[in-house]
Coordinates of C-alpha atoms in Angstrom, one line a residue:
X1 CA 11.8 44.4 15.8
X2 CA 13.9 42.9 13.3
X3 CA 14.2 39.8 15.4
X4 CA 10.6 39.5 15.6
X5 CA 10.3 40.1 11.9
X6 CA 12.6 37.3 10.9
X7 CA 10.6 35.1 13.4
X8 CA 7.5 35.7 11.6
X9 CA 9.2 35.1 7.9
X10 CA 10.5 31.8 8.9
X11 CA 7.0 30.9 10.6
X12 CA 5.5 31.8 7.6
X13 CA 8.0 29.7 5.1
X14 CA 7.2 26.6 6.8
X15 CA 4.8 24.6 4.6
X16 CA 2.2 22.5 6.7
X17 CA 0.5 19.4 5.4
X18 CA -1.8 16.9 6.9
X19 CA -1.4 13.3 5.7
X20 CA -3.5 10.0 6.7
X21 CA -3.2 6.7 6.9
X22 CA -5.2 3.6 8.0
X23 CA -4.2 1.3 10.7
X24 CA -4.6 -2.6 9.1
X25 CA -1.5 -2.8 6.9
X26 CA 1.6 -3.5 9.1
X27 CA 4.4 -2.8 8.9
X28 CA 3.5 0.2 6.8
X29 CA 0.8 1.2 8.6
X30 CA -0.7 0.1 11.9
X31 CA -1.3 1.0 15.4
X32 CA 1.8 0.0 17.7
X33 CA 0.9 -1.3 21.3
X34 CA 0.4 2.0 23.0
X35 CA -2.0 3.0 20.4
X36 CA -0.1 5.4 18.5
X37 CA 0.0 5.5 14.7
X38 CA 3.2 3.6 13.7
X39 CA 4.8 2.4 10.1
X40 CA 7.0 3.3 7.7
X41 CA 5.4 5.9 6.5
X42 CA 5.1 7.4 10.0
X43 CA 8.7 6.9 10.5
X44 CA 9.9 8.8 7.4
X45 CA 7.6 11.5 8.2
X46 CA 9.2 11.9 11.9
X47 CA 12.4 11.7 10.0
X48 CA 11.6 14.8 7.7
X49 CA 10.1 16.4 10.3
X50 CA 13.2 16.4 12.1
X51 CA 15.4 17.3 9.1
X52 CA 13.4 19.9 7.0
X53 CA 12.9 23.5 8.6
X54 CA 10.5 24.1 5.9
X55 CA 8.2 21.2 6.2
X56 CA 5.7 20.2 8.7
X57 CA 3.9 17.0 8.2
X58 CA 0.9 15.7 10.7
X59 CA -0.1 12.1 10.4
X60 CA -3.6 11.3 11.1
X61 CA -5.5 8.0 10.8
X62 CA -8.1 7.9 8.4
X63 CA -10.0 5.0 6.4
X64 CA -8.0 3.6 3.2
X65 CA -11.5 4.3 1.3
X66 CA -11.2 8.1 2.6
X67 CA -8.2 8.2 0.0
X68 CA -9.1 5.6 -2.4
X69 CA -12.6 3.9 -3.4
X70 CA -13.5 1.5 -5.9
X71 CA -16.8 2.9 -6.5
X72 CA -17.5 3.3 -10.4
X73 CA -14.4 1.2 -11.3
X74 CA -11.9 3.5 -8.7
X75 CA -12.3 7.1 -7.6
X76 CA -10.8 9.7 -5.6
X77 CA -11.0 9.3 -1.6
X78 CA -13.8 11.8 0.0
X79 CA -11.1 13.3 2.0
X80 CA -8.6 13.9 -0.8
X81 CA -11.6 15.1 -2.8
X82 CA -12.4 18.3 -0.4
X83 CA -9.2 18.9 0.8
X84 CA -9.2 17.7 4.3
X85 CA -6.5 15.6 3.7
X86 CA -3.4 16.6 1.8
X87 CA -2.3 13.4 0.9
X88 CA -2.4 9.5 1.9
X89 CA 0.7 7.5 3.0
X90 CA 2.0 3.9 1.8
X91 CA -0.1 3.7 -1.6
X92 CA 1.4 1.7 -4.4
X93 CA 2.3 3.9 -7.3
X94 CA 0.2 1.4 -9.7
X95 CA -0.3 1.8 -13.2
X96 CA -3.9 2.4 -14.6
X97 CA -6.8 4.1 -13.3
X98 CA -5.2 5.8 -10.1
X99 CA -3.4 7.7 -12.4
X100 CA -6.6 9.5 -13.7
X101 CA -6.8 11.0 -10.4
X102 CA -4.0 11.5 -8.2
X103 CA -0.6 12.1 -8.3
X104 CA 2.2 10.0 -6.2
X105 CA 5.5 11.5 -4.8
X106 CA 8.7 9.3 -5.0
X107 CA 9.1 6.3 -3.4
X108 CA 10.1 5.3 0.0
X109 CA 10.6 1.8 -0.5
X110 CA 12.0 -0.7 -3.5
X111 CA 10.1 -1.5 -6.3
X112 CA 8.5 -4.8 -4.3
X113 CA 4.7 -4.9 -4.2
X114 CA 4.0 -7.8 -6.3
X115 CA 0.2 -9.4 -7.2
X116 CA -0.7 -12.7 -6.9
X117 CA -3.5 -15.1 -6.8
X118 CA -4.8 -16.9 -3.7
X119 CA -7.1 -20.1 -3.7
X120 CA -8.7 -22.6 -1.4
X121 CA -6.9 -25.9 -0.9
X122 CA -9.2 -29.1 -1.4
X123 CA -7.5 -32.2 -0.1
X124 CA -4.0 -30.0 -0.1
X125 CA -4.6 -29.1 -4.2
X126 CA -5.4 -25.8 -5.1
X127 CA -8.9 -25.2 -6.8
X128 CA -7.5 -23.0 -9.3
X129 CA -4.1 -24.1 -10.9
X130 CA -1.3 -21.8 -11.4
X131 CA -1.6 -22.5 -15.1
X132 CA -5.0 -21.7 -15.3
X133 CA -6.1 -18.2 -17.5
X134 CA -9.1 -18.1 -15.6
X135 CA -11.4 -18.2 -18.2
X136 CA -15.1 -18.7 -16.5
X137 CA -13.8 -18.3 -13.1
X138 CA -15.1 -15.3 -10.5
X139 CA -12.1 -13.6 -9.5
X140 CA -12.1 -11.0 -6.6
X141 CA -10.2 -7.9 -6.0
X142 CA -9.5 -6.1 -2.7
X143 CA -11.5 -3.0 -3.3
X144 CA -9.6 0.5 -2.1
X145 CA -6.4 -1.2 -2.3
X146 CA -3.5 -2.4 -4.8
X147 CA -3.4 -4.2 -7.1
X148 CA -6.6 -2.3 -8.3
X149 CA -9.0 -4.2 -10.4
X150 CA -7.7 -3.0 -13.7
X151 CA -4.4 -4.5 -12.9
X152 CA -5.3 -7.8 -13.6
X153 CA -5.3 -7.0 -17.1
X154 CA -1.6 -6.1 -17.1
X155 CA -0.1 -8.8 -15.2
X156 CA 1.3 -12.2 -16.4
X157 CA 0.9 -15.6 -15.5
X158 CA 4.0 -16.8 -14.4
X159 CA 3.6 -20.3 -15.2
X160 CA 2.6 -19.7 -18.9
X161 CA 4.1 -16.3 -19.4
X162 CA 1.0 -15.2 -21.0
X163 CA -1.8 -12.8 -20.0
X164 CA -4.7 -13.9 -18.6
X165 CA -8.0 -14.4 -20.6
X166 CA -10.6 -11.5 -20.6
X167 CA -13.5 -14.1 -20.2
X168 CA -13.5 -13.8 -16.3
X169 CA -16.0 -12.7 -13.9
X170 CA -14.4 -9.8 -11.8
X171 CA -15.9 -9.1 -7.9
X172 CA -14.9 -6.4 -5.5
X173 CA -14.6 -7.0 -2.2
X174 CA -14.9 -4.1 0.5
X175 CA -11.6 -4.5 1.7
X176 CA -9.2 -7.6 2.6
X177 CA -11.7 -9.5 5.0
X178 CA -14.6 -8.8 2.9
X179 CA -12.4 -10.2 -0.3
X180 CA -11.4 -13.5 2.0
X181 CA -15.0 -13.9 3.1
X182 CA -15.7 -14.2 -0.8
X183 CA -13.3 -16.4 -1.2
X184 CA -13.9 -18.7 1.7
X185 CA -17.6 -19.0 0.7
X186 CA -17.5 -19.7 -2.8
X187 CA -18.7 -16.9 -4.4
X188 CA -14.9 -16.3 -5.7
X189 CA -12.8 -18.9 -7.1
X190 CA -9.5 -16.9 -6.5
X191 CA -8.3 -13.8 -5.1
X192 CA -6.1 -11.1 -7.0
X193 CA -4.2 -9.3 -4.0
X194 CA -0.4 -8.4 -3.0
X195 CA 1.8 -11.4 -2.7
X196 CA 2.3 -10.4 0.9
X197 CA -0.9 -9.9 2.5
X198 CA -1.7 -13.2 3.7
X199 CA 1.5 -13.4 5.4
X200 CA 1.0 -9.7 7.1
X201 CA -2.4 -10.6 8.5
X202 CA -1.2 -13.8 10.0
X203 CA -2.0 -12.7 13.9
X204 CA 0.8 -13.7 15.6
X205 CA 2.9 -10.5 16.5
X206 CA 2.8 -7.6 18.8
X207 CA 0.7 -5.6 16.4
X208 CA -3.1 -5.4 17.8
X209 CA -4.7 -6.6 14.5
X210 CA -7.6 -4.0 12.7
X211 CA -9.0 -7.1 10.7
X212 CA -10.4 -10.8 11.3
X213 CA -7.9 -12.8 12.1
X214 CA -9.9 -16.0 11.9
X215 CA -10.5 -15.4 8.2
X216 CA -6.7 -15.5 7.7
X217 CA -5.9 -18.7 9.6
X218 CA -4.6 -21.3 8.2
X219 CA -2.3 -20.2 5.4
X220 CA -1.0 -22.8 3.7
X221 CA -3.7 -25.6 4.7
X222 CA -6.9 -24.0 4.3
X223 CA -5.9 -21.4 0.9
X224 CA -2.6 -20.5 -0.8
X225 CA -1.0 -18.5 -3.3
X226 CA -0.8 -20.3 -6.9
X227 CA 0.9 -17.0 -8.5
X228 CA 2.8 -14.1 -7.0
X229 CA 5.9 -12.1 -7.8
X230 CA 3.4 -10.1 -10.6
X231 CA 4.9 -6.7 -10.9
X232 CA 3.9 -5.6 -14.6
X233 CA 1.0 -3.4 -12.9
X234 CA 3.5 -1.5 -10.7
X235 CA 5.1 2.1 -11.8
X236 CA 7.0 2.4 -8.8
X237 CA 7.8 1.3 -5.1
X238 CA 5.7 2.2 -2.0
X239 CA 5.0 6.2 -2.3
X240 CA 5.1 8.5 0.9
X241 CA 2.4 10.8 -0.7
X242 CA -0.5 9.9 -3.0
X243 CA -2.3 13.5 -3.3
X244 CA -5.2 14.9 -5.8
X245 CA -4.5 15.1 -9.3
X246 CA -2.6 18.5 -9.9
X247 CA -1.7 18.9 -6.0
X248 CA 1.7 20.6 -5.2
X249 CA 2.3 18.2 -2.4
X250 CA 4.4 15.4 -4.3
X251 CA 6.7 17.9 -5.5
X252 CA 6.9 19.7 -1.6
X253 CA 8.1 16.2 -0.7
X254 CA 10.5 15.3 -3.6
X255 CA 13.9 15.9 -4.2
X256 CA 16.2 15.9 -7.2
X257 CA 14.9 14.6 -10.8
X258 CA 12.9 11.7 -10.4
X259 CA 14.4 8.1 -11.2
X260 CA 11.8 5.2 -11.9
X261 CA 12.1 2.7 -9.1
X262 CA 14.8 4.3 -7.3
X263 CA 13.1 7.6 -6.3
X264 CA 13.4 9.1 -2.7
X265 CA 11.4 12.0 -0.6
X266 CA 13.6 15.2 0.2
X267 CA 15.5 15.7 3.5
X268 CA 16.1 11.9 4.1
X269 CA 20.1 11.7 3.2
X270 CA 20.6 11.5 6.7
X271 CA 18.3 9.0 7.6
X272 CA 19.3 5.0 7.0
X273 CA 15.9 3.3 6.4
X274 CA 17.5 0.3 5.7
X275 CA 18.8 -0.1 9.2
X276 CA 15.4 0.8 11.0
X277 CA 13.4 -1.7 8.6
X278 CA 14.6 -4.7 10.6
X279 CA 13.3 -3.1 13.8
X280 CA 10.1 -2.0 12.7
X281 CA 9.4 -5.0 11.5
X282 CA 10.6 -7.0 14.5
X283 CA 8.4 -4.6 16.7
X284 CA 5.4 -5.8 14.2
X285 CA 5.9 -9.4 14.8
X286 CA 7.0 -9.8 11.1
X287 CA 10.6 -10.8 11.6
X288 CA 10.7 -13.2 8.8
X289 CA 9.7 -10.7 6.2
X290 CA 12.0 -8.8 4.4
X291 CA 11.4 -5.5 3.1
X292 CA 14.2 -3.6 1.4
X293 CA 14.2 0.2 1.8
X294 CA 15.6 2.3 -0.8
X295 CA 19.1 3.2 -0.2
X296 CA 20.0 7.0 1.1

């Protein structure tokens, strides 16, 4: 009787959570060669489930737009809004609009998700010069992804040290492929995007691509970055959990007092993400990319 009671109490004390991720963001979130969910977020969750007797996290595939939408300048995705998902994984903790709708857990990776500007090359020269303040130009942001459209007003031109003009037209693409299509067909002069996104979308590795490879071909000959390293829009590194504002989920996966840019989730002190990151990058066909994990 006592044993049965203890088992019941132990089972009742386990917090069960459902986290979502899409599969077009290697090595952060993707499908491996066997069709299983993979990435930094999945690996961290596996470690937490193994080490945390009071926590059980299920990871499911979903669309990023179920987590965060670019509608109306930025809003909560439907599945976070209605509680189908408790949180979404590997979102960058940005400044601006996201903080009105969501709370973030501590980071699982270092503060490294810089933004940049992509533009087409014409006879080897960029259509938009790196010194441009963007006045009078059409700039496309990747809808649903960081950096969000409001973040362009937060970053500085790395060539001039100044913020951009407010006199540009901001367009929003429906994801990375749509934004790249708008750049290639001339509707946009430049794309505001992660500084590593073009590298991540080169279809040369073992990860089955969930994006249009042809749109991202000829990086460095058809198109290139004229700005990189723009970090002013970021609050913290890649998060394990982005949850609806007021949710208890971030607190349930966090541990200890938060320290900006060096935060970490609970139950990870026996896990060495720095050691596992190179193997994960290699399996994703991204051996040349350096991503540093938060030390534990």
